[in-house]
mmCIF file of C-alpha atoms and ligand atoms in Angstrom:
data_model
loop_
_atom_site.group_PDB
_atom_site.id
_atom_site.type_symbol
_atom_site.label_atom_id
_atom_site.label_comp_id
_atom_site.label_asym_id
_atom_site.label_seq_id
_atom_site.Cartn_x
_atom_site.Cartn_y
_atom_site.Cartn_z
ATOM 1 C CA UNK A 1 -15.845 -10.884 10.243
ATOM 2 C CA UNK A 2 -14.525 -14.377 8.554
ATOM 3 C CA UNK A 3 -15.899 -16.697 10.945
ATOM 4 C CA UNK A 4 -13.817 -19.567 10.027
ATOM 5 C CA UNK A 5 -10.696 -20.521 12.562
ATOM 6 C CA UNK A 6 -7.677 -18.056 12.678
ATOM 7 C CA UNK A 7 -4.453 -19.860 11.536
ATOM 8 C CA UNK A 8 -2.095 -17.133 12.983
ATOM 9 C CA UNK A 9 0.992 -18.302 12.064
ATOM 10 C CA UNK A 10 1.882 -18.335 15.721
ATOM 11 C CA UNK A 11 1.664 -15.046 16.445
ATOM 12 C CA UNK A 12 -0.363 -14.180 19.371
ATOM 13 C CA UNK A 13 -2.166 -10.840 19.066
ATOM 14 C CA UNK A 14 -5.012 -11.094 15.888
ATOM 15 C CA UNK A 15 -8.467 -9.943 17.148
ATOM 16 C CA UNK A 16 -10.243 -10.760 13.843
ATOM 17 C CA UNK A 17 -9.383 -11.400 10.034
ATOM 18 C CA UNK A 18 -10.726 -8.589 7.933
ATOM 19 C CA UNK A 19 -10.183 -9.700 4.447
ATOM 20 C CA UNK A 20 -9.204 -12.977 3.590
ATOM 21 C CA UNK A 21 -6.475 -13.955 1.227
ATOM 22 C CA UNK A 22 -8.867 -14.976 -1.838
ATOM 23 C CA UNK A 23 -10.365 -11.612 -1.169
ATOM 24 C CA UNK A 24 -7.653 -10.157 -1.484
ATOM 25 C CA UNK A 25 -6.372 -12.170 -4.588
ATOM 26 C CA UNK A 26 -9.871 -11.144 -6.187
ATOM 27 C CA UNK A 27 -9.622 -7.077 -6.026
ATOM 28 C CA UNK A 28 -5.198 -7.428 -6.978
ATOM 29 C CA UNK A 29 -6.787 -9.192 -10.303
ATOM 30 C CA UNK A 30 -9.199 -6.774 -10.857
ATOM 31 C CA UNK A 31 -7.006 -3.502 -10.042
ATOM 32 C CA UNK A 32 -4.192 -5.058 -12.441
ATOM 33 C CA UNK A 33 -6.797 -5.414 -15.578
ATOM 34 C CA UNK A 34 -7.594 -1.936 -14.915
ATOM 35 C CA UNK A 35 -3.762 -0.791 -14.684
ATOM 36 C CA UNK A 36 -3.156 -2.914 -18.144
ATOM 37 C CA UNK A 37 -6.200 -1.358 -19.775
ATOM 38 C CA UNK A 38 -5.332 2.510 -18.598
ATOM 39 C CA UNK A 39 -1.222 1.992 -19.665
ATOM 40 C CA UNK A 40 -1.578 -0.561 -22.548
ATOM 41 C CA UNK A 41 1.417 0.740 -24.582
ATOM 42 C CA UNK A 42 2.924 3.028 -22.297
ATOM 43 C CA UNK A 43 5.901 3.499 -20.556
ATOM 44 C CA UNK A 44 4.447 2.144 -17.024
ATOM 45 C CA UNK A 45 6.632 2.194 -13.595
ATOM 46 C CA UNK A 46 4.951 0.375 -10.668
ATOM 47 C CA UNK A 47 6.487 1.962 -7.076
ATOM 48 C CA UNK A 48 6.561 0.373 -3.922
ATOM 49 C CA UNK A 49 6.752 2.514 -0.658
ATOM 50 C CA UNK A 50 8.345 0.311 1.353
ATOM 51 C CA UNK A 51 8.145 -1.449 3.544
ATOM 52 C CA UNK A 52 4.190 -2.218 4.276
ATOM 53 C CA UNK A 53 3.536 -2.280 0.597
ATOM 54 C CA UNK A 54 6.342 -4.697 -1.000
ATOM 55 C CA UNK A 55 3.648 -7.915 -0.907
ATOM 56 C CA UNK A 56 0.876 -5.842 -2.555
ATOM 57 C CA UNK A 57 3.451 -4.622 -5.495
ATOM 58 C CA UNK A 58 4.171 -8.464 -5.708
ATOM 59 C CA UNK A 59 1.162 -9.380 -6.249
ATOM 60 C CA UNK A 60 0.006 -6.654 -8.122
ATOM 61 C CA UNK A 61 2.664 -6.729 -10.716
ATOM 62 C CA UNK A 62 1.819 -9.919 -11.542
ATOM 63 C CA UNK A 63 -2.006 -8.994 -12.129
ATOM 64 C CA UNK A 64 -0.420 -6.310 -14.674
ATOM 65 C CA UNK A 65 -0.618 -7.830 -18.165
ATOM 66 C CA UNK A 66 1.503 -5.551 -19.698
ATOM 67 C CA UNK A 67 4.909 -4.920 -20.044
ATOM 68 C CA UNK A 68 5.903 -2.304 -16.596
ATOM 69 C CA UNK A 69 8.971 -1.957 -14.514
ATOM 70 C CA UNK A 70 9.206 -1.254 -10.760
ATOM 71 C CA UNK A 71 10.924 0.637 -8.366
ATOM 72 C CA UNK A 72 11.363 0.764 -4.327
ATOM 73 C CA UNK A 73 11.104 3.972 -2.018
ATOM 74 C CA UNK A 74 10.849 4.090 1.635
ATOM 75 C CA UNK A 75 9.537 6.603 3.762
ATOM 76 C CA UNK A 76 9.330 7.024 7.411
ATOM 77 C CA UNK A 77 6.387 8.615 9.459
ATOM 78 C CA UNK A 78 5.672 5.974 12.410
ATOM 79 C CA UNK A 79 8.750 6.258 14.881
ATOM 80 C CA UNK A 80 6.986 5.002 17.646
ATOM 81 C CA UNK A 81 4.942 1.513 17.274
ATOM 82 C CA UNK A 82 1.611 3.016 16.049
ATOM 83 C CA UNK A 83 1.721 6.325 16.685
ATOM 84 C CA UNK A 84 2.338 8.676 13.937
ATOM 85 C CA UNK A 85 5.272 11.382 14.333
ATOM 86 C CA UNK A 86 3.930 13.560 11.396
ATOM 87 C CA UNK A 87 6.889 14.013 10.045
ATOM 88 C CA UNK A 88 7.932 12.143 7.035
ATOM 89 C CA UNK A 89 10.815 11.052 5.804
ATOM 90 C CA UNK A 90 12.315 9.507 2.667
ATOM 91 C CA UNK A 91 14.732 6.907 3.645
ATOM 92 C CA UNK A 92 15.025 5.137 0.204
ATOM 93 C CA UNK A 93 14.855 6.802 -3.174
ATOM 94 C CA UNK A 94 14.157 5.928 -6.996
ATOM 95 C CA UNK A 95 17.067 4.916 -8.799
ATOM 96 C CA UNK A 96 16.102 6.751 -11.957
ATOM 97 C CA UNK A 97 14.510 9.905 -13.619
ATOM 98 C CA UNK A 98 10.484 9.104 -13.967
ATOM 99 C CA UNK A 99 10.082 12.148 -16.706
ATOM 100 C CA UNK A 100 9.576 9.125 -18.962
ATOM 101 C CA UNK A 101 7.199 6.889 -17.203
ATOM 102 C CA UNK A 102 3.433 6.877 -16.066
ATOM 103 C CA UNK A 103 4.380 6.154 -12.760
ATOM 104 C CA UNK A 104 1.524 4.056 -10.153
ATOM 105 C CA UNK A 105 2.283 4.600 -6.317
ATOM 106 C CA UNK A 106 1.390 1.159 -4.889
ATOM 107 C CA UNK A 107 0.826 1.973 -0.803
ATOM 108 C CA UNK A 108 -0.426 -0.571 1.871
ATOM 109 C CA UNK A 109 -2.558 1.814 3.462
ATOM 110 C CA UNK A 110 -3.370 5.718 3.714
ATOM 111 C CA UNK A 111 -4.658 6.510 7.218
ATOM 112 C CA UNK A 112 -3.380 10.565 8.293
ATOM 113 C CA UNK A 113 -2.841 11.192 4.506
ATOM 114 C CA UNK A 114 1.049 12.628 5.101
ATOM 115 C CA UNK A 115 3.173 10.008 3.714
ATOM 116 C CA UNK A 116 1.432 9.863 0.344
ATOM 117 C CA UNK A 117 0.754 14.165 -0.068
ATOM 118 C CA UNK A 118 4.267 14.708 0.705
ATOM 119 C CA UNK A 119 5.923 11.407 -1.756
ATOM 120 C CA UNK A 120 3.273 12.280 -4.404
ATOM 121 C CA UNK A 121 4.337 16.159 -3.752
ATOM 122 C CA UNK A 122 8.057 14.718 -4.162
ATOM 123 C CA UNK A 123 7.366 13.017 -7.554
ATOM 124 C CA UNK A 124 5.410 15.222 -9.375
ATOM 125 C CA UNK A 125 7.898 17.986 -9.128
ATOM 126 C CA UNK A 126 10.389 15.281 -11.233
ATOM 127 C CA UNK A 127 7.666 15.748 -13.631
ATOM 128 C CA UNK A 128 6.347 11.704 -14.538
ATOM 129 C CA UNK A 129 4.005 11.595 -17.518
ATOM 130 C CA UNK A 130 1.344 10.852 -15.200
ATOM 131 C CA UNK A 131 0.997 10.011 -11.388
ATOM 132 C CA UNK A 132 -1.607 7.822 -9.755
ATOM 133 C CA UNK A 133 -1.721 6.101 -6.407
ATOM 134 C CA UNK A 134 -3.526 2.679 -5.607
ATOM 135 C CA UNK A 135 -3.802 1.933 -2.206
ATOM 136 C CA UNK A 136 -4.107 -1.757 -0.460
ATOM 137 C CA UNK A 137 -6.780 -0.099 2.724
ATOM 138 C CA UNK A 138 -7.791 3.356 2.869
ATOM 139 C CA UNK A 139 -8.926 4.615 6.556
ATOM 140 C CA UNK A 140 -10.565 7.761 5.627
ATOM 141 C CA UNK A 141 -11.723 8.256 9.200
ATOM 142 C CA UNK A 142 -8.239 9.500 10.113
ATOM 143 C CA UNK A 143 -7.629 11.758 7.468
ATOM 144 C CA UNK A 144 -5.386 14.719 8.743
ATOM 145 C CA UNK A 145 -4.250 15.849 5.117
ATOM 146 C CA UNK A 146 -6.382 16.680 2.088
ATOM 147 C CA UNK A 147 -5.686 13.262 -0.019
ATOM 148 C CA UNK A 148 -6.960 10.625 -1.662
ATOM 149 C CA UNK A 149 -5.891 7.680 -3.775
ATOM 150 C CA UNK A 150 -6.855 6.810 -7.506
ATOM 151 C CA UNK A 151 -7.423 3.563 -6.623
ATOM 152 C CA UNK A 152 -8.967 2.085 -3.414
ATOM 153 C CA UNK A 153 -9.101 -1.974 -3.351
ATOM 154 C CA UNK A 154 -10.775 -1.860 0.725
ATOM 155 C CA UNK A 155 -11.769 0.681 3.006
ATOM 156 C CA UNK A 156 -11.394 -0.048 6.592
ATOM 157 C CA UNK A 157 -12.748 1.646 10.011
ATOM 158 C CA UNK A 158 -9.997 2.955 12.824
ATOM 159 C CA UNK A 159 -8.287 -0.002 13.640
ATOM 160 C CA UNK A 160 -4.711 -0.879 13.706
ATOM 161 C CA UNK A 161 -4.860 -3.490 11.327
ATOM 162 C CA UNK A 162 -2.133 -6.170 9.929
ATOM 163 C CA UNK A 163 -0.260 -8.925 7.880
ATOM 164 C CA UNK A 164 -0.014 -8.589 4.117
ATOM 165 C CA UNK A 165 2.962 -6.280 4.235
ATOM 166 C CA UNK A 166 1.311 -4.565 6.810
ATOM 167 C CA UNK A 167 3.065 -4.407 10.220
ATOM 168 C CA UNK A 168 2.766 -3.463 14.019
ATOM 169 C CA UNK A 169 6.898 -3.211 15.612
ATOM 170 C CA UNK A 170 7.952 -5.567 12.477
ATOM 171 C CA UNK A 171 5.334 -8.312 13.120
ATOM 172 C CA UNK A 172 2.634 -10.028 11.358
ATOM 173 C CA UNK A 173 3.713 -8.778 7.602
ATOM 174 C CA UNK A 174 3.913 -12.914 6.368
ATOM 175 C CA UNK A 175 0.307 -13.292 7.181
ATOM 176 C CA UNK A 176 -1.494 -14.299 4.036
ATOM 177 C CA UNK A 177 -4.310 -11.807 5.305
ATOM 178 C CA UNK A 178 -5.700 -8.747 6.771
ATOM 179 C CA UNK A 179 -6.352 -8.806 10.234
ATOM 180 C CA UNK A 180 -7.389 -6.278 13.072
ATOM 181 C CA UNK A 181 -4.353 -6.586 15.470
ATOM 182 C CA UNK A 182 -5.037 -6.408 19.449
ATOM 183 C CA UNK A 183 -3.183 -3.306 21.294
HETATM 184 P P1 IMP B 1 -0.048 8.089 6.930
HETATM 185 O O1 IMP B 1 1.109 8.950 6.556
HETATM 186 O O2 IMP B 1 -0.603 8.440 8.268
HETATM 187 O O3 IMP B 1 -1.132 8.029 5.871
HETATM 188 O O4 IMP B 1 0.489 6.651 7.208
HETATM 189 C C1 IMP B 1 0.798 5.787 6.281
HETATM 190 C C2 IMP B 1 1.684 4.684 6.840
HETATM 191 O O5 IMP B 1 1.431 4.399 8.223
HETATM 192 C C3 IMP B 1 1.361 3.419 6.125
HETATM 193 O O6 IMP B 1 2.089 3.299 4.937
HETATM 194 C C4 IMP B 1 1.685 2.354 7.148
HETATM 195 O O7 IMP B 1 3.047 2.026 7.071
HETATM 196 C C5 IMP B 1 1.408 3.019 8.478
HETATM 197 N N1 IMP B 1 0.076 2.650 9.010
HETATM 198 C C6 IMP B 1 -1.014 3.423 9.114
HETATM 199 N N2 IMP B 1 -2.062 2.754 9.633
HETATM 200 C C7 IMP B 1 -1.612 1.499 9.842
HETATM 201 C C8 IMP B 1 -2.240 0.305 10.356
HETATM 202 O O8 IMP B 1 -3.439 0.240 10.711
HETATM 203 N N3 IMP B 1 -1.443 -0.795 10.417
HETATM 204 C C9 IMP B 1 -0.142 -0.803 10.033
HETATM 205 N N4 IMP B 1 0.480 0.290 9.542
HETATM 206 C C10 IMP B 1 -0.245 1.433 9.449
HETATM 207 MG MG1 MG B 2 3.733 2.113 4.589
#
């Protein structure tokens, strides 16, 4: 636990911050060296799955030293605050054919495992030159699917946690950091 005081933005609600923003900042700069090492002079396509992961592409696009492009899908599996439906749906798709990209999934977090099988079950069928998935947070503890990302930057326990892109009812995503939200 970061000891130091909690700016919360004025939200009311943060139980602790998890992973400060210059932690953060420190594991986007390492994960981007190894994405411009892996795809150096390849066709690379960076996708977002919107919405909790649109300020980890941000920043981890610009950690990419090589030439990539990027591209937005959304997908829908929490209908109800913070508890998961099991269904997923797409609600925003690609805007182009990936046959002809090495294509990274960039997700906020993987807790039951559904969202990413069934989008990385999705894009492989369009056939990409390769497929790999970082994640922000991985919460293996609530696995309900057989999955797992490529690339893990943090690993965190069963908590419902928030604020870089990550939300609980459309709150707390601005928050420079990661933070265990209070239910
Ligand atoms: P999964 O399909 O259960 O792996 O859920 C993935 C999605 O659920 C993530 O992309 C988030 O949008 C959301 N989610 C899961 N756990 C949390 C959390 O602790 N805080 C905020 N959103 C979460
Ligand atoms: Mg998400």
């Amino acid at each position: 636990m970061i000891t130091e005081t909690i700016n919360n933005y004025g939200y009311s609600g943060i139980k602790q911050i998890l992973f400060s923003a210059d932690d953060i900042k420190k594991k986007i700069k390492e994960a981007g060296m190894k994405i411009s090492r892996d795809y150096a002079g390849k066709p690379l396509l960076l996708i977002s799955i919107l919405k909790g992961s649109f300020v980890f592409l941000s920043d981890l696009c610009r950690a990419v030293e090589i030439p990539c492009e990027v591209g937005f899908m959304a997908a829908s599996s929490y209908y109800n605050g913070t508890v998961s439906s099991g269904n997923v749906k797409i609600t925003l798709d690609l805007d182009r054919d990936i046959s002809k990209y090495h294509v990274v999934i960039a997700e906020d977090i993987i807790d039951t495992g559904r969202t990413l099988a069934s989008i990385c079950e999705l894009l492989r069928k369009r056939d990409p030159l390769s497929l790999s998935v970082y994640t922000l947070l991985d919460k293996p503890s609530r696995r309900e699917v057989d999955f797992s990302a490529d690339v893990s930057l943090f690993t965190v326990p069963d908590l419902f946690v928030v604020g870089y892109g990550l939300d609980c009812g459309e709150k707390f995503r601005n928050l420079p950091y990661i933070a265990e939200a209070e239910l």
